[in-house]
Short mmCIF file of C-alpha atoms in Angstrom, two decimals:
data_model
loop_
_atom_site.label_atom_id
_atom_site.label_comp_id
_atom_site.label_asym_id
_atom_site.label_seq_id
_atom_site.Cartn_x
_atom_site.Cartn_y
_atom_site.Cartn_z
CA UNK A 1 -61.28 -199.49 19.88
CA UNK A 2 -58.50 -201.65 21.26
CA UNK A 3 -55.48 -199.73 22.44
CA UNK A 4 -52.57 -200.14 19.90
CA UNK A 5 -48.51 -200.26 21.41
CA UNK A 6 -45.43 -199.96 20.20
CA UNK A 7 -44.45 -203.31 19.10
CA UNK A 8 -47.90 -203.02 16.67
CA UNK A 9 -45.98 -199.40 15.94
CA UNK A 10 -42.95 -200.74 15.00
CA UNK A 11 -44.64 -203.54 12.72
CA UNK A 12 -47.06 -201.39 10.82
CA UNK A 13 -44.39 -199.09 10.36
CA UNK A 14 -42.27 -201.99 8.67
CA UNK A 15 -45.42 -202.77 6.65
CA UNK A 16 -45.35 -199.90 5.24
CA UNK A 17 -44.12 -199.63 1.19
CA UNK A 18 -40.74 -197.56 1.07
CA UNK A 19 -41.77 -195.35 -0.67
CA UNK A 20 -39.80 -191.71 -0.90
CA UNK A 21 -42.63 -189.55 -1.92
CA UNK A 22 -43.76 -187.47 1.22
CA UNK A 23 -47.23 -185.25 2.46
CA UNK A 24 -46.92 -182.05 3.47
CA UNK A 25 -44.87 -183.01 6.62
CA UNK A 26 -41.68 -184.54 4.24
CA UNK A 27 -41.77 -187.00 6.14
CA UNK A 28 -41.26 -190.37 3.92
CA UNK A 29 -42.75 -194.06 4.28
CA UNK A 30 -38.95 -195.34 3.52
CA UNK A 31 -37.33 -193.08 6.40
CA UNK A 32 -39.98 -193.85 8.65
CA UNK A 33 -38.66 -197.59 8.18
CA UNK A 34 -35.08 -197.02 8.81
CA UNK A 35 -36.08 -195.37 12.16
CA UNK A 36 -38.57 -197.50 13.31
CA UNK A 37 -37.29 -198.74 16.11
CA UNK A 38 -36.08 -195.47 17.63
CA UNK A 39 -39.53 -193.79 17.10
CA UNK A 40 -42.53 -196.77 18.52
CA UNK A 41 -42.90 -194.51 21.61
CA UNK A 42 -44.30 -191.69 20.41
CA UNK A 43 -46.59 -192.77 18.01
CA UNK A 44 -48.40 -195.18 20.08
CA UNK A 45 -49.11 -192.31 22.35
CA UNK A 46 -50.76 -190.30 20.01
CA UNK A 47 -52.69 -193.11 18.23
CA UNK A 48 -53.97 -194.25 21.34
CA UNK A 49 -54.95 -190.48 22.66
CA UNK A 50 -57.01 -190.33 19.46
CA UNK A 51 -58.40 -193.47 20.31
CA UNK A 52 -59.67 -193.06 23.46
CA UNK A 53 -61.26 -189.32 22.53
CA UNK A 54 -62.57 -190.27 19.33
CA UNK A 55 -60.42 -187.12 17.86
CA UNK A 56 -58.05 -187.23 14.44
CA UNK A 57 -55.46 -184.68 14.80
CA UNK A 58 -56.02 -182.19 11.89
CA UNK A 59 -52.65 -182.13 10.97
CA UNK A 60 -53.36 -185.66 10.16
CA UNK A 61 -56.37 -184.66 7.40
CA UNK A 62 -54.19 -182.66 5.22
CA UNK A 63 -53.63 -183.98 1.74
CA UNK A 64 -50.70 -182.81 -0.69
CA UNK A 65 -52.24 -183.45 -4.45
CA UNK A 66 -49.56 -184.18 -6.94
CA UNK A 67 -50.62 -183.95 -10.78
CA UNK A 68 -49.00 -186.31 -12.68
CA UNK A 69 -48.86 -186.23 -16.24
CA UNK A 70 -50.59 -188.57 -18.25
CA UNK A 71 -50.33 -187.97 -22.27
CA UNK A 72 -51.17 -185.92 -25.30
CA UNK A 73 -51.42 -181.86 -24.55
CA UNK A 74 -49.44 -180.63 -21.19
CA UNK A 75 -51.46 -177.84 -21.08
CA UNK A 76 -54.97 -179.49 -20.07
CA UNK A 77 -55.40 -180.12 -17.13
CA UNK A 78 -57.75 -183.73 -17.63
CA UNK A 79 -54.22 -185.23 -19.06
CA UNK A 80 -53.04 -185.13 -15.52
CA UNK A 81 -53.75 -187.43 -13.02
CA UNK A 82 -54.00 -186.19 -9.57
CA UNK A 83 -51.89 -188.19 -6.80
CA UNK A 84 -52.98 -187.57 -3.26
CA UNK A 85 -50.07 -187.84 -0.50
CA UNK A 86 -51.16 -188.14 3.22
CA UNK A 87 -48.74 -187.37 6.28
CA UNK A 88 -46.78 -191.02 6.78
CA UNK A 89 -48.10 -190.72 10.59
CA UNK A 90 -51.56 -190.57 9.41
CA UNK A 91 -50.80 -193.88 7.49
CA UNK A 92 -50.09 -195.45 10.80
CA UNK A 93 -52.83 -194.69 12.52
CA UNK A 94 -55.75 -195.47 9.80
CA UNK A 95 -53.28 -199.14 9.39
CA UNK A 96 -54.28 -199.73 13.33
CA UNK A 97 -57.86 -198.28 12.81
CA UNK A 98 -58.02 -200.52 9.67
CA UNK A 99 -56.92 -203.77 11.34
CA UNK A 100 -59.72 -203.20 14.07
CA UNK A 101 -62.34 -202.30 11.77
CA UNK A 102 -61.80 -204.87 9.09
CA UNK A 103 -61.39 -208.04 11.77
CA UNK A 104 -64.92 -206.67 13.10
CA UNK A 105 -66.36 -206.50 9.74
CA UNK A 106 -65.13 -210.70 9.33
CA UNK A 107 -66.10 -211.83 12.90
CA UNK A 108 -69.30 -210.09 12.13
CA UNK A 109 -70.29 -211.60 8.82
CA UNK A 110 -70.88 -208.15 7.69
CA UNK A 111 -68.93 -207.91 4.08
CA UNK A 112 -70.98 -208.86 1.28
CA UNK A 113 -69.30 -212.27 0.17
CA UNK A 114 -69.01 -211.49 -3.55
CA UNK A 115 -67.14 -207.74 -2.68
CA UNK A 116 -63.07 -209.31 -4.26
CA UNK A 117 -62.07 -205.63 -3.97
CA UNK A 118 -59.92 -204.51 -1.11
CA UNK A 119 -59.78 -207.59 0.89
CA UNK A 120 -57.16 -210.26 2.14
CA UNK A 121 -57.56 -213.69 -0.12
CA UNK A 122 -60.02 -211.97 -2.72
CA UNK A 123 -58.62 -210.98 -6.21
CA UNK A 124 -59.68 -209.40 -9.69
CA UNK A 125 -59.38 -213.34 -10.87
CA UNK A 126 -61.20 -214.59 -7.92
CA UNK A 127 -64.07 -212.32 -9.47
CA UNK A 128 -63.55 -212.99 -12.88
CA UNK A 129 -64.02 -217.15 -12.00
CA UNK A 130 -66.80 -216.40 -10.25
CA UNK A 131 -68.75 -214.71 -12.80
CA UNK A 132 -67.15 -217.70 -15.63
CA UNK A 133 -68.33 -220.66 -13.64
CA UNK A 134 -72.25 -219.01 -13.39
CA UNK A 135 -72.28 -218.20 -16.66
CA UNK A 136 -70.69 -221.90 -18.04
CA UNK A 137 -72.90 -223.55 -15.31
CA UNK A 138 -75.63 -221.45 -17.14
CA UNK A 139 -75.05 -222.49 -20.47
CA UNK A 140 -74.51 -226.37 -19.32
CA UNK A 141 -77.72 -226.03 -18.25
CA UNK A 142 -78.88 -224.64 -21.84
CA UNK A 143 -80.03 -220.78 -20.07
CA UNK A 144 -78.91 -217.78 -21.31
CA UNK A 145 -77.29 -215.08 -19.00
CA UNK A 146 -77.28 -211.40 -19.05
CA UNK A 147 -74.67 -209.67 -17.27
CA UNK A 148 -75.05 -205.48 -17.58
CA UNK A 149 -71.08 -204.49 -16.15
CA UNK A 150 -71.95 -200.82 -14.28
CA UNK A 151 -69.90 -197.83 -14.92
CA UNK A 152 -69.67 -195.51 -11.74
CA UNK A 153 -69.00 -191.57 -11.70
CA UNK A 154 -66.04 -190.82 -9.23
CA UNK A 155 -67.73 -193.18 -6.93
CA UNK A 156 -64.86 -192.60 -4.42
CA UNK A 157 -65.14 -188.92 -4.80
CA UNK A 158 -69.15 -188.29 -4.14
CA UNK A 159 -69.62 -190.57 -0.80
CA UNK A 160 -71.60 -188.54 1.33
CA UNK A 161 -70.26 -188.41 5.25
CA UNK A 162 -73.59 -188.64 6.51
CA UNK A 163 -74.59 -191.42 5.21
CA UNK A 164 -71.73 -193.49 5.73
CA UNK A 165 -71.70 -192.37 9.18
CA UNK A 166 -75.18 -194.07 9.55
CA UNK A 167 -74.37 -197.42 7.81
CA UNK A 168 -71.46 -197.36 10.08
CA UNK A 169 -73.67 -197.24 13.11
CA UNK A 170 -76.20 -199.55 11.71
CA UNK A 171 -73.24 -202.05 11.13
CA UNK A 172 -72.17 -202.00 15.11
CA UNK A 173 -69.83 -199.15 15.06
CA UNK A 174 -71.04 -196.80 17.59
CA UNK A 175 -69.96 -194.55 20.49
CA UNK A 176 -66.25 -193.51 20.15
CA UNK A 177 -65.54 -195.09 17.19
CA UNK A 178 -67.98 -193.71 15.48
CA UNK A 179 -66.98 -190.58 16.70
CA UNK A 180 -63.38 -191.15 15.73
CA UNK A 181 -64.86 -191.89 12.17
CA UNK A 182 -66.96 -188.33 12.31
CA UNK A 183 -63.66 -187.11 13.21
CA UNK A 184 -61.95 -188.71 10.82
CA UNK A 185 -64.38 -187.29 7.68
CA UNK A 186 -64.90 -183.90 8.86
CA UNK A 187 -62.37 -180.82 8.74
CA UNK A 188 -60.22 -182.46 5.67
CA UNK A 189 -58.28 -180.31 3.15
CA UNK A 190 -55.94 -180.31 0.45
CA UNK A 191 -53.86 -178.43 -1.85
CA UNK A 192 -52.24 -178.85 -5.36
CA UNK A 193 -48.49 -179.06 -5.33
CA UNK A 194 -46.97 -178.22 -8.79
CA UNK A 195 -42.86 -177.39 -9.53
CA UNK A 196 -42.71 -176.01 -6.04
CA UNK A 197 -45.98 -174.14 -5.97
CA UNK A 198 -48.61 -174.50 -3.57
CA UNK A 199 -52.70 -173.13 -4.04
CA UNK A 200 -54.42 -172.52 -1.07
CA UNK A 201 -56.17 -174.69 0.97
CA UNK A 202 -59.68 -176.90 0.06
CA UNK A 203 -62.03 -178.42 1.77
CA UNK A 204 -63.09 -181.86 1.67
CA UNK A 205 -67.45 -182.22 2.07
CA UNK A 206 -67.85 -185.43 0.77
CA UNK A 207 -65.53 -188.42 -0.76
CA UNK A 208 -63.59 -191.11 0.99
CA UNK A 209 -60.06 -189.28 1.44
CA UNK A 210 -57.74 -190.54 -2.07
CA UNK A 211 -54.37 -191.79 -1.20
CA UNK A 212 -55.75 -192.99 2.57
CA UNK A 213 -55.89 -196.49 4.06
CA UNK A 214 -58.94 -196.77 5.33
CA UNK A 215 -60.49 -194.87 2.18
CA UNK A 216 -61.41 -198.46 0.29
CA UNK A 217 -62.32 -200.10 3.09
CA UNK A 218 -64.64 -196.96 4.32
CA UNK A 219 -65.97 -197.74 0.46
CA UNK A 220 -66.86 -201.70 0.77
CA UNK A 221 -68.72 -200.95 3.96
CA UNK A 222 -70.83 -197.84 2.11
CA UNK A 223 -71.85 -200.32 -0.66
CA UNK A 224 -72.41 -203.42 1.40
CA UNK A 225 -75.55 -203.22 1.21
CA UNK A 226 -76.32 -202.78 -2.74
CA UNK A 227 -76.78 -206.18 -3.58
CA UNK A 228 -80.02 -206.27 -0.98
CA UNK A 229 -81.72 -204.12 -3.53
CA UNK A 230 -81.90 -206.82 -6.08
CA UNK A 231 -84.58 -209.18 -6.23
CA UNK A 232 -84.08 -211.03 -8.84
CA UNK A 233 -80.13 -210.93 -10.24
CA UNK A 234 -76.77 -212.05 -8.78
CA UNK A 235 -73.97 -209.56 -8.18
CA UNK A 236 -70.05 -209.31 -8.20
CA UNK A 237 -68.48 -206.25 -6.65
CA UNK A 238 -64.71 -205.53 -6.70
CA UNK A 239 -64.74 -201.79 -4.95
CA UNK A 240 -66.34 -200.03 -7.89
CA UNK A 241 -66.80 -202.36 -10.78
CA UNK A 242 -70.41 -203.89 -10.66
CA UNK A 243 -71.58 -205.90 -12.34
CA UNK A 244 -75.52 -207.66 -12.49
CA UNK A 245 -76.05 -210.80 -13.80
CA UNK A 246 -78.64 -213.40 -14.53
CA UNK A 247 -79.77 -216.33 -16.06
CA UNK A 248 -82.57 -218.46 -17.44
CA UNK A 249 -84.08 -220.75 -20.18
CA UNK A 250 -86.89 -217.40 -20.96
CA UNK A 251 -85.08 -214.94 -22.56
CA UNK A 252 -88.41 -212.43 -22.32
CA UNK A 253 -88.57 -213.20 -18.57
CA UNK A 254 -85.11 -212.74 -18.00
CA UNK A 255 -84.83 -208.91 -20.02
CA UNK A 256 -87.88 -208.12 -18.00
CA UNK A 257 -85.90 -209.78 -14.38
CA UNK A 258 -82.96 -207.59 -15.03
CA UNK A 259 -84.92 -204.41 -16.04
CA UNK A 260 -86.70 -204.47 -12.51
CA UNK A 261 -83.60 -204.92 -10.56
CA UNK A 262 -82.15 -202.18 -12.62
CA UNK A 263 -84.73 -199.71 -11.55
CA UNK A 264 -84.16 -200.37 -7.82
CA UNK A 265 -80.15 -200.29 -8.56
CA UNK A 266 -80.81 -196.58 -9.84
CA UNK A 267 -83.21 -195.77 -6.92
CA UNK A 268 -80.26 -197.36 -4.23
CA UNK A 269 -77.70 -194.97 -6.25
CA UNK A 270 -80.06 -192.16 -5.92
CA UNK A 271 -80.29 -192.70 -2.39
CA UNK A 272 -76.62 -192.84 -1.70
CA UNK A 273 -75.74 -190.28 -3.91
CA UNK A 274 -74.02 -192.28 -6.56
CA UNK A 275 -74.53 -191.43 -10.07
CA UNK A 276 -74.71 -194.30 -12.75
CA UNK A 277 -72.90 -193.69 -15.88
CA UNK A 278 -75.75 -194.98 -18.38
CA UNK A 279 -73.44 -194.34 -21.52
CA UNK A 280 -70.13 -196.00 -20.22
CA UNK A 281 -72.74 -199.26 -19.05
CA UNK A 282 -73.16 -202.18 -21.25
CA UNK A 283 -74.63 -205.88 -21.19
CA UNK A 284 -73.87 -208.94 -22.98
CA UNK A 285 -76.04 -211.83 -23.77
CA UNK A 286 -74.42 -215.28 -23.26
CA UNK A 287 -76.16 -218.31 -25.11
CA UNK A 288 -76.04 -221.89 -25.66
CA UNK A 289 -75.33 -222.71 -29.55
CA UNK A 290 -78.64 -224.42 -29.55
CA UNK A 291 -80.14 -220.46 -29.09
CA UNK A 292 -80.34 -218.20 -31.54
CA UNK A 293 -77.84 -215.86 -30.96
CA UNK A 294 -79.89 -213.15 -33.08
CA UNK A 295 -82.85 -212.97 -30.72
CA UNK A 296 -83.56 -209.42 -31.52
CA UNK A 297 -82.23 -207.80 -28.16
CA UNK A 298 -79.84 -204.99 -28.51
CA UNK A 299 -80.78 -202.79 -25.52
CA UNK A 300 -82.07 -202.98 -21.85
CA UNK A 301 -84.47 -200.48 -20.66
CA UNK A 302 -83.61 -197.89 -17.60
CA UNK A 303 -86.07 -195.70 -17.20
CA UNK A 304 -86.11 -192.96 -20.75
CA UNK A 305 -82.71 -194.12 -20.84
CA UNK A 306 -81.12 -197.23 -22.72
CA UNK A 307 -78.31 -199.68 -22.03
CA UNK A 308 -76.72 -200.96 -25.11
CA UNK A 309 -75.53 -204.66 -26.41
CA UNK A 310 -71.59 -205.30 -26.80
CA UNK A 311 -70.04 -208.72 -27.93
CA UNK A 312 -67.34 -208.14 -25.51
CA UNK A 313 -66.22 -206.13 -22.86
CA UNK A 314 -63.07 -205.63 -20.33
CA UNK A 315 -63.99 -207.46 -17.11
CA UNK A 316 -61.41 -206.53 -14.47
CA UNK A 317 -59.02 -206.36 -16.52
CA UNK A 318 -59.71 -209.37 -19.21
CA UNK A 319 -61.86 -209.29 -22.52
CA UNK A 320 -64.70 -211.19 -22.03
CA UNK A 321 -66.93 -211.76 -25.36
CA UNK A 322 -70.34 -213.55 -25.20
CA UNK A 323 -69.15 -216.80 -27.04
CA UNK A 324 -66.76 -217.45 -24.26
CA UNK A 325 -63.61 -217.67 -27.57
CA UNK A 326 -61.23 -215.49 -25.75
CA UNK A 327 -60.41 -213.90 -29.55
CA UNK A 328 -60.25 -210.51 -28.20
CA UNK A 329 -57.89 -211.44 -24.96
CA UNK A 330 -55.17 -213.03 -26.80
CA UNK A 331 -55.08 -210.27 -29.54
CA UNK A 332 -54.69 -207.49 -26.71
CA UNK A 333 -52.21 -209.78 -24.99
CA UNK A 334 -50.70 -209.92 -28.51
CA UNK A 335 -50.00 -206.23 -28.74
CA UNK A 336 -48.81 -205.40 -25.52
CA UNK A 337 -46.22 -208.79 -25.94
CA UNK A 338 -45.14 -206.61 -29.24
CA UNK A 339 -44.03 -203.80 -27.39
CA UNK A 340 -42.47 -205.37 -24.84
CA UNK A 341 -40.71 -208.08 -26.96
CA UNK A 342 -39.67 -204.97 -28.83
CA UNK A 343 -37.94 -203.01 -26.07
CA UNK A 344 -36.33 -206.53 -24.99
CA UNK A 345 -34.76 -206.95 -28.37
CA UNK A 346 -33.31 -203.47 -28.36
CA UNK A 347 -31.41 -203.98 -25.73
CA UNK A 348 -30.46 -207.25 -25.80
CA UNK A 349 -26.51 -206.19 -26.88
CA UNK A 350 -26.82 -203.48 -23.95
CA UNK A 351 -27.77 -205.01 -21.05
CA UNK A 352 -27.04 -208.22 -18.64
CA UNK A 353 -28.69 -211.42 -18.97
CA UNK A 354 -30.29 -210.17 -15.62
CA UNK A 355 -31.14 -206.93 -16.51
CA UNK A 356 -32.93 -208.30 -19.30
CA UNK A 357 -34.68 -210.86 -17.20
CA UNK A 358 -36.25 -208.28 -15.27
CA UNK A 359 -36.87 -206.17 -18.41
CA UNK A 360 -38.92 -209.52 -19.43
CA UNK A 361 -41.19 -210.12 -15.99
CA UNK A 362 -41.79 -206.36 -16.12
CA UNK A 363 -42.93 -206.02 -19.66
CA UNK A 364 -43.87 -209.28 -20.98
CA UNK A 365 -44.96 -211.91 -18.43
CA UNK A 366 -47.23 -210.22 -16.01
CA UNK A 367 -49.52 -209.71 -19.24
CA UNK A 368 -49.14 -213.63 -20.05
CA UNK A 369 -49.74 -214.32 -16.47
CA UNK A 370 -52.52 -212.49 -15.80
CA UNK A 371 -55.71 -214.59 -15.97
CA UNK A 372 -54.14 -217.12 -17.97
CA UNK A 373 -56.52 -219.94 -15.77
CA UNK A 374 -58.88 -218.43 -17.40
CA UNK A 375 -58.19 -217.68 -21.03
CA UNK A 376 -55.50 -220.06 -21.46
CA UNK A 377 -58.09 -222.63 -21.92
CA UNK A 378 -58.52 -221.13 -25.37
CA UNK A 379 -58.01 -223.81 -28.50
CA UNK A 380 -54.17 -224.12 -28.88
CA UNK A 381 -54.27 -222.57 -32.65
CA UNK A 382 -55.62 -219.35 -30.71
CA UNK A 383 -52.46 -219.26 -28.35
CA UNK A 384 -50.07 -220.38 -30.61
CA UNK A 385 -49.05 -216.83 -32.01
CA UNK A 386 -48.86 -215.66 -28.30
CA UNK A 387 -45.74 -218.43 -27.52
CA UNK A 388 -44.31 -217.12 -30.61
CA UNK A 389 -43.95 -213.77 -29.31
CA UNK A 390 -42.90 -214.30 -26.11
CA UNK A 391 -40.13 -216.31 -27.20
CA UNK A 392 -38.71 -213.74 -29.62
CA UNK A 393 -38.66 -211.68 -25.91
CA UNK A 394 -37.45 -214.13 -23.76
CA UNK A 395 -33.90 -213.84 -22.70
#
């Protein structure tokens, strides 16, 4: 890999989010920014000694896990989320490694095109129109489309080393850097931080490291190749979501179209070690109103197992139901405007015109903003109770 220096020090280091949490080494992102300038030296030396052996300090692999509470009963431990902190050196180096890796990947053609997640210029709504204008262009063209949305098991937490070590190799990354990426994998621990208690150390066998740089990146590269599996059916990635899709005038074709490419999507997860969530998957069937919308389908065959019909279901983010009437949307987008209308109009006699500004583009417009291409081409009586409400919160 290129040789980094400190200029490309000193501006990764300013890239960096100030944040004041801290790994192990209590060391934080935001003092590493006020001292930028003084410290380029040294870290350039290091980053490029472990770029020219192919060897990641293992002071570097340590993670500090953080379990941050979540709701409901203190006392169990799945109402915690865990946070993982990495030394802010380590952040520095996997920035450079990233930058290498990820301008290969584009000179290369090697990224799936419909992967949105974890890349510069894609986005959640970048996705979400994609999957719209197939399915509208579907309908135009008076075919249904069935579109089965995937749910994944701790799909960042069961990638197996080996494996991506391979797919790295097959991609073009070979010799040092590939051995700076075995280095990189192997040897990793953690412990569990909690009211100034540490447990001992664990080791890390499989899993893209949580809380890393390169960790979603390392991700889109293992699951590049999933869409080569399908014969038959379109696919939109963004890191973990999945979703299948296709469409077609024969509604008995199309079941049976999906169904196959099904069965080699649960072989290709076999074969990486991914586990499909069958329960957590659904499908919905889109139609033209000149199809019976009551064509007797209400499940999609995998194997024994069964994947089960919805109306609607949350798409990155945004309600999607299979007459395309956005009812759903708005009425979420309704409720979380009521909330944070509410907390705007119970401080409106406390705080600044400014304060309550920011209050407002914290709490109420991101929601209204969010997709709003998309599912503000609803009919106006839809969206009229949503202007309502964020009026009664706007400063």
């Amino acid at each position: 890999m290129i040789p980094t220096n400190p200029e490309e020090i000193n501006s990764t280091i300013i890239s960096l989010k100030p944040k004041k949490s801290h790994g192990y080494d209590k060391i934080s992102s935001k003092l590493l920014k006020v001292l930028a300038t003084a410290i380029k030296y040294p870290p350039s030396l290091i980053i490029n000694k472990s770029l020219e052996t192919g060897t990641v300090p293992k002071s570097l692999k340590l993670a500090k896990i953080i379990p941050i509470y979540k709701s409901k009963d203190k006392s169990l431990m799945s109402n915690y989320r865990p946070i993982s902190l990495l030394p802010s050196i380590s952040k520095i180096l996997e920035k450079i490694v990233h930058h290498r890796v990820y301008k290969f990947c584009t000179n290369q053609g090697i990224l799936y095109n419909s992967q949105y997640g974890f890349r510069p210029n894609h986005s959640t709504i970048n996705a979400v129109t994609h999957f719209m204008a197939d399915i509208i262009t579907a309908i135009e063209n008076n075919q249904c489309t069935v579109a089965v949305l995937l749910d994944l098991s701790n799909a960042f937490d069961t990638i197996d080393h080996n494996i991506l070590l391979r797919k790295l190799e097959y991609y073009g990354i070979r010799g040092v850097a590939l051995e700076w990426f075995r280095s990189y994998l192997s040897d990793r621990t953690q412990y569990v931080s909690y009211k100034d208690v540490n447990s001992d150390y664990a080791n890390l066998t499989c899993g893209v490291p949580q809380g890393s740089v390169l960790g979603p990146l390392l991700f889109i590269i293992y699951t590049n190749d999933l869409p080569k599996c399908l014969l038959h059916s379109n696919c939109i990635l963004f890191a973990d979501d999945t979703t299948v899709y296709k469409s077609s005038s024969n509604i008995r074709e199309l079941i049976n179209s999906i169904e196959n490419d099904l069965a080699s999507l649960h072989d290709w997860f076999c074969a990486n070690k991914l586990s499909l969530n069958v329960s957590k998957t659904n499908f919905i069937l889109f139609s033209p109103k000149s199809n019976d919308k009551n064509v007797g389908i209400t499940k999609i065959n995998l194997g024994i197992q069964s994947i089960q019909r919805v109306n609607s279901a949350k798409f990155l983010g945004i309600y999607i139901d299979d007459e395309l009437q956005w009812d759903e949307h708005i009425n979420h987008i309704y409720r979380k405007l009521a909330s944070g209308c509410y907390a705007v109009n119970a401080t409106k006699n406390i705080l600044t015109v400014s304060n309550l500004k920011q209050l407002y583009y914290s709490l109420v417009h991101p929601h209204l903003s969010y997709g709003i291409i998309l599912w503000g081409l609803a009919f106006k009586y839809k969206l009229h109770k949503l202007a309502i409400s964020q009026n009664k919160g706007h400063p």
